[in-house]
Short mmCIF file of C-alpha atoms and ligand atoms in Angstrom, two decimals:
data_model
loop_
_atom_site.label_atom_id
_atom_site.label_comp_id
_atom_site.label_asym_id
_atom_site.label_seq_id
_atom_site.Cartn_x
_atom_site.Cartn_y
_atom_site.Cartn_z
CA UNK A 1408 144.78 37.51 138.94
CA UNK A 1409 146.44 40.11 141.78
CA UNK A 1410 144.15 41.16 144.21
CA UNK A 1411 142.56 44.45 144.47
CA UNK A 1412 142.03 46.95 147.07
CA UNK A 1413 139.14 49.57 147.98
CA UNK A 1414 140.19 52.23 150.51
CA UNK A 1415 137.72 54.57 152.36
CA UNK A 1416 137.86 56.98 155.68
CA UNK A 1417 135.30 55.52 158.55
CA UNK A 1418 134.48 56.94 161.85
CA UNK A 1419 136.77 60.25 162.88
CA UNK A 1420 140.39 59.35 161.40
CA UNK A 1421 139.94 55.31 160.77
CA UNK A 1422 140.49 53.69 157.59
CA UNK A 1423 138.13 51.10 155.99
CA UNK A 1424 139.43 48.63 153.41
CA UNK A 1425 138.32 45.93 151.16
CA UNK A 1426 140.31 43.36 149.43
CA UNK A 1427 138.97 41.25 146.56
CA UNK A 1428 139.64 38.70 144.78
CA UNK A 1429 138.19 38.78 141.25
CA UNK A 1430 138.76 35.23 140.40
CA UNK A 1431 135.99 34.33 142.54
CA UNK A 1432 134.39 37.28 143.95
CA UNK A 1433 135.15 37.41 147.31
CA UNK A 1434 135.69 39.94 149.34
CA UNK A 1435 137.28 40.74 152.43
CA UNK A 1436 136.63 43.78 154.81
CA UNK A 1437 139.67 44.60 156.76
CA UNK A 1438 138.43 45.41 160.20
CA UNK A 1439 134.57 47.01 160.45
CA UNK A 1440 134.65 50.34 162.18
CA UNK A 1441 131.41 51.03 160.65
CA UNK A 1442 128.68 49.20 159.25
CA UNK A 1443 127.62 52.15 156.63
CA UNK A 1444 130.67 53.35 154.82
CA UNK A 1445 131.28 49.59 154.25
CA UNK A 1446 127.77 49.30 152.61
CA UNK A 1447 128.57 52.31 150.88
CA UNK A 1448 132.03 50.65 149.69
CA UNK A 1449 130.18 47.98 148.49
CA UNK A 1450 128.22 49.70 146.51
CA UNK A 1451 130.63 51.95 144.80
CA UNK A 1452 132.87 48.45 143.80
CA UNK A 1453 130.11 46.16 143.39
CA UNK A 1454 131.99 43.79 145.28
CA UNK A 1455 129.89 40.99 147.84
CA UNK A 1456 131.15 41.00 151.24
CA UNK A 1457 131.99 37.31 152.06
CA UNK A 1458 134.88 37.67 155.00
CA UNK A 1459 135.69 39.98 157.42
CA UNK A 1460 139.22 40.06 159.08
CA UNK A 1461 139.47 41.75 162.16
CA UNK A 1462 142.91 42.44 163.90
CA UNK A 1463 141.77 43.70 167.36
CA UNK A 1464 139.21 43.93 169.56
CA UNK A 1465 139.04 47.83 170.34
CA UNK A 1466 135.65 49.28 169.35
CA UNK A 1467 136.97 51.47 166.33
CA UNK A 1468 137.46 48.51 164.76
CA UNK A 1469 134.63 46.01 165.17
CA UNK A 1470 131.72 48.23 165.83
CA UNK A 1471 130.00 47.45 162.42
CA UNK A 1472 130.22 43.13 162.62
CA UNK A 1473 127.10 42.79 164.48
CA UNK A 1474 125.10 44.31 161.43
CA UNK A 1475 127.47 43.45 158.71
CA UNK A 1476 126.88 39.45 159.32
CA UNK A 1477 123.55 40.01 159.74
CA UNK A 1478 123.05 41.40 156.07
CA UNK A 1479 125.43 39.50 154.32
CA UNK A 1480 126.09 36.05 156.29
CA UNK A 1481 129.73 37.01 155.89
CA UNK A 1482 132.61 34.75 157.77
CA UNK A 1483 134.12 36.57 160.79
CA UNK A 1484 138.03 36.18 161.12
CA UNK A 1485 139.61 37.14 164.68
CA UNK A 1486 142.32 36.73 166.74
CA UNK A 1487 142.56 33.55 168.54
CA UNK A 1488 143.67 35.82 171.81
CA UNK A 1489 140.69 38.32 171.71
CA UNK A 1490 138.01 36.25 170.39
CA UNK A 1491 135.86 36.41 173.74
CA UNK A 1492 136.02 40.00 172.87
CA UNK A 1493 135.07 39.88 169.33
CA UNK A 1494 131.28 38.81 168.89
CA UNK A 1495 130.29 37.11 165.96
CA UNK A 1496 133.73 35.30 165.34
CA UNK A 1497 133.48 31.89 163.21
CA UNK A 1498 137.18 31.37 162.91
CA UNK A 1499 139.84 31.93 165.34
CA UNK A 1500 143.85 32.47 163.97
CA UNK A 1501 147.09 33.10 165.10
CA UNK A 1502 150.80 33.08 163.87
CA UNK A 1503 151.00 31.04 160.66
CA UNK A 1504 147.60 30.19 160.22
CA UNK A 1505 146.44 30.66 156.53
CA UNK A 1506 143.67 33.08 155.86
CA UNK A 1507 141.64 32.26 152.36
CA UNK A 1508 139.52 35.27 150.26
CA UNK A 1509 138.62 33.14 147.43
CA UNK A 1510 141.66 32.49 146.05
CA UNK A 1511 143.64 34.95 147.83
CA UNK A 1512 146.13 33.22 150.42
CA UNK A 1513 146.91 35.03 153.44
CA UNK A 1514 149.32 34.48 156.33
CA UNK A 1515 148.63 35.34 160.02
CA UNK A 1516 150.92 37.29 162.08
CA UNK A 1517 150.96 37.63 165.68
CA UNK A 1518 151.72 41.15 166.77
CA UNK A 1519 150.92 41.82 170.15
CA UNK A 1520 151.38 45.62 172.01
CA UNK A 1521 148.30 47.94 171.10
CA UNK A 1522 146.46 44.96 172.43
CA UNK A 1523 147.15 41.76 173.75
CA UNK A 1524 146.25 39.15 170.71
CA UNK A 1525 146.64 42.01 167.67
CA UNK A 1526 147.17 40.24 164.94
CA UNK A 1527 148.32 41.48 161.26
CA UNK A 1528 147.52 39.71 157.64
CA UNK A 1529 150.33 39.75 155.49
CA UNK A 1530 149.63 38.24 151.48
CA UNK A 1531 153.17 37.64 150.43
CA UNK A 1532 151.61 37.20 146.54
CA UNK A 1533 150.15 40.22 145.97
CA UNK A 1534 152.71 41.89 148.54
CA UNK A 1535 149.88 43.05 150.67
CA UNK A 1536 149.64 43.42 154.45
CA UNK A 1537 147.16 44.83 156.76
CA UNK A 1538 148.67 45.74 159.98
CA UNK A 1539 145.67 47.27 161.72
CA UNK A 1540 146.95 49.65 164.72
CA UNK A 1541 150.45 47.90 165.15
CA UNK A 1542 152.33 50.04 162.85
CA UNK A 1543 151.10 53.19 161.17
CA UNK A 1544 153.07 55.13 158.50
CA UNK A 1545 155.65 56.96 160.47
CA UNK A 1546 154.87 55.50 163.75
CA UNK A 1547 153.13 53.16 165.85
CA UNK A 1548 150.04 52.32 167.89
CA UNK A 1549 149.83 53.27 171.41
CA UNK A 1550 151.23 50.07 173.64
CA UNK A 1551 148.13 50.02 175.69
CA UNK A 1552 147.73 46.08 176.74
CA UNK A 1553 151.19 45.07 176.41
CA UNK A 1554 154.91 46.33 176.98
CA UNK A 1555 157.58 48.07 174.62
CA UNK A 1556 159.34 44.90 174.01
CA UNK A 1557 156.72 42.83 173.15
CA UNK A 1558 156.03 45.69 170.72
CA UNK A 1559 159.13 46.36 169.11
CA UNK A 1560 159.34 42.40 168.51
CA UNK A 1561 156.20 42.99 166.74
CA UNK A 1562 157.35 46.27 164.93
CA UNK A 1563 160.35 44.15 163.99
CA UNK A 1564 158.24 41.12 162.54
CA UNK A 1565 156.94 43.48 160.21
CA UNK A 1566 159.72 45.37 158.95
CA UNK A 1567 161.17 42.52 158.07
CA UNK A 1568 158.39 41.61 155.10
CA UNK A 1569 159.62 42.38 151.87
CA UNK A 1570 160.62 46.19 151.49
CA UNK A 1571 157.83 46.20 148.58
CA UNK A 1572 155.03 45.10 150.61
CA UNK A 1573 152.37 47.86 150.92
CA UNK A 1574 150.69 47.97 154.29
CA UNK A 1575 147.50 49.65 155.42
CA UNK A 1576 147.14 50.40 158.36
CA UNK A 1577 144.30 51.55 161.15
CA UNK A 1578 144.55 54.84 160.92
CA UNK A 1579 144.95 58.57 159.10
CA UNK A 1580 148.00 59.55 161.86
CA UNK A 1581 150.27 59.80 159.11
CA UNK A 1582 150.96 63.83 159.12
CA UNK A 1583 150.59 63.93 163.52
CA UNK A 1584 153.27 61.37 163.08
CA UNK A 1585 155.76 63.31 160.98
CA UNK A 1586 155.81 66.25 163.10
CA UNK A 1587 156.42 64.00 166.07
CA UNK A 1588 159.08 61.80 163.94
CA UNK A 1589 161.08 65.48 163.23
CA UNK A 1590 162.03 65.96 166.30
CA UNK A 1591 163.51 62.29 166.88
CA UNK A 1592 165.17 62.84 163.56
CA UNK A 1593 165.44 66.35 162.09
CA UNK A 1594 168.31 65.11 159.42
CA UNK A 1595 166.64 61.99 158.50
CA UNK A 1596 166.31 62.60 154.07
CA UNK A 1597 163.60 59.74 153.42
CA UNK A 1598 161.47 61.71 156.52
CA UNK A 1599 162.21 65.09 154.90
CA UNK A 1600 160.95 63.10 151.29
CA UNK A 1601 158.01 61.40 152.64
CA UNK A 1602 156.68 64.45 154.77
CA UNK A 1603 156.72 66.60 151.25
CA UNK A 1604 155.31 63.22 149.77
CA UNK A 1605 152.74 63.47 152.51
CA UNK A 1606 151.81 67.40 152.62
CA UNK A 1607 150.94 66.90 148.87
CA UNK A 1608 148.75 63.96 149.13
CA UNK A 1609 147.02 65.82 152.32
CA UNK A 1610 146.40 68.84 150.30
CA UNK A 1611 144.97 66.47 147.27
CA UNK A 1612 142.01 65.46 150.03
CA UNK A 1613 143.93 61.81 149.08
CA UNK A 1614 145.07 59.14 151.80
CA UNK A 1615 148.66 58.88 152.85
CA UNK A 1616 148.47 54.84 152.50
CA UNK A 1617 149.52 52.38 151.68
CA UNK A 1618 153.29 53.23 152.05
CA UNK A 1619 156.09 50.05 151.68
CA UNK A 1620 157.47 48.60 154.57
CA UNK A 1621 160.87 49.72 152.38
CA UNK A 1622 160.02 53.79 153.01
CA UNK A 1623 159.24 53.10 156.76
CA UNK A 1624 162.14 51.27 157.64
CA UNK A 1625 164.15 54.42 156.41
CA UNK A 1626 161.76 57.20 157.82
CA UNK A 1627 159.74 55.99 160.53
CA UNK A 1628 161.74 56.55 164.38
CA UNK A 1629 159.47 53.28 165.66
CA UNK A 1630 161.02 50.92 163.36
CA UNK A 1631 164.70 52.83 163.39
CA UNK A 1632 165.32 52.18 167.37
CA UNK A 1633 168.19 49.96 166.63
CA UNK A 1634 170.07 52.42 164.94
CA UNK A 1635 173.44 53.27 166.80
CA UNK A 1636 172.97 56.86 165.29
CA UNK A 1637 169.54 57.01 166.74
CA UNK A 1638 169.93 55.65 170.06
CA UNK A 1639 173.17 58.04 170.59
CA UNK A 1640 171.01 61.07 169.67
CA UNK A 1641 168.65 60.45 172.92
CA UNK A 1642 171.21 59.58 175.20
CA UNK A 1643 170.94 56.07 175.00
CA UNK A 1644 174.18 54.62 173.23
CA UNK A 1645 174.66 50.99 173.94
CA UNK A 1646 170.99 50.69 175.15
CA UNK A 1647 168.86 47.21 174.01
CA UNK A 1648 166.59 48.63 171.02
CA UNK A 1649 163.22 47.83 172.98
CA UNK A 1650 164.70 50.48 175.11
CA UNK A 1651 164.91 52.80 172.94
CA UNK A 1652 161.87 52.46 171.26
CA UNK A 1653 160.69 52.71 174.60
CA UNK A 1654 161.92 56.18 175.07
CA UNK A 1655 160.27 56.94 171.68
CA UNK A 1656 157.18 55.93 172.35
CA UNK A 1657 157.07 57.91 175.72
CA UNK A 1658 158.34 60.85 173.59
CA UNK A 1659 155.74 60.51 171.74
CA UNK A 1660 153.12 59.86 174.36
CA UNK A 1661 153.53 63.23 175.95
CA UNK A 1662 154.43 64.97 172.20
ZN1 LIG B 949 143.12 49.98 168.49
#
């Protein structure tokens, strides 16, 4: 039976998201920015939180944990790298290590930049991944513990799941993001598509995720930085691609 998905906003601009398996029951929070609009998730699906999967350390998302386990003696899942930072973890992962929700199989990826240990879940069944503030539709988390390259090999470890994988990601950045991504790319057509794409779903009150990892490789500037095209527009023809992805990512810092 595929998997299904629950989607909610948390906090300011933060997504919340369940996944559940309805062979057995289980159910997965992605992250826990906040203990209430999971409850409240909950109880709209009916679902029984067994798991949580976190994918950093930063506040934003692990906030609700402490009272989440507490109520319903769910497993905590964290990255191997941050779990001094992540109270309440039972089981450490990293890179390869298989993540169960009931029947669900998922695969950990290591994907370090935003913060030192990130790690994303990818569930190559059901085509699903969760990429917490690595990559967000039409750009990228802020590289705040490591360096560009380290995140543009992550950037690149995702873009290279299957171009029908949906991804959800941290964050509601995605129209910020376009405006930014215009002026890296003013001709780009799948940018021009998905911004219309994005205006309408914005205007609906509806979320702009999940997107495929297919529509971001051809509109989002953070996972185009090793296009010749591209790195000739900024000046920097012939450059490594961490380079330039550098240089968009400062861009974008000071946007
Ligand atoms: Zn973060």
């Amino acid at each position: 039976m595929p998997a299904q998905t629950y989607l909610f906003g948390c906090l300011q601009d933060n997504f919340g998201v369940l996944l559940h398996d309805p062979q057995s029951g289980a159910t997965a929070a992605i992250d826990a920015p906040e203990a209430a609009q999971i409850e409240a998730a909950l109880k709209k699906t009916g679902w029984r939180l067994t798991d949580i999967l976190v994918t950093h350390h930063h506040a934003d998302h692990t906030a609700g944990i402490g009272e989440l386990k507490a109520r319903h003696h769910c497993r905590v899942v964290a990255p191997r790298r941050e779990a001094q930072r992540i109270a309440d973890a039972d089981a450490t992962v990293a890179e390869n290590d298989i993540v169960k929700v009931g029947a669900i199989e998922g695969r950990v990826l290591d994907t370090p930049g935003h913060t030192a240990g990130h790690i994303s879940y990818f569930f190559p069944v059901d085509k699903l991944a969760f990429v917490g503030d690595t990559l967000f539709s039409i750009g990228c988390g802020r590289v705040i513990e490591g360096d560009p390259q380290m995140m543009w090999n992550s950037l690149l470890k995702l873009r290279a799941l299957p171009d029908d994988t949906r991804f959800y990601c941290g964050h509601e950045y995605t129209a910020a993001n376009i405006r930014f991504a215009k002026t890296v790319e003013p001709d780009n057509k799948a940018l021009t598509a998905r911004a219309q794409e994005v205006a309408k779903l914005l205007a609906g009150g509806k979320p702009t995720i999940p997107a495929t990892i297919g529509e971001e490789k051809a509109a989002n500037p953070f996972l185009r930085a090793d296009n010749p095209e591209l790195a000739k527009s900024l000046g920097l023809g012939g450059a490594p691609a961490w380079k330039v992805f550098a240089e968009i990512r400062e861009r974008k810092n000071r946007f």
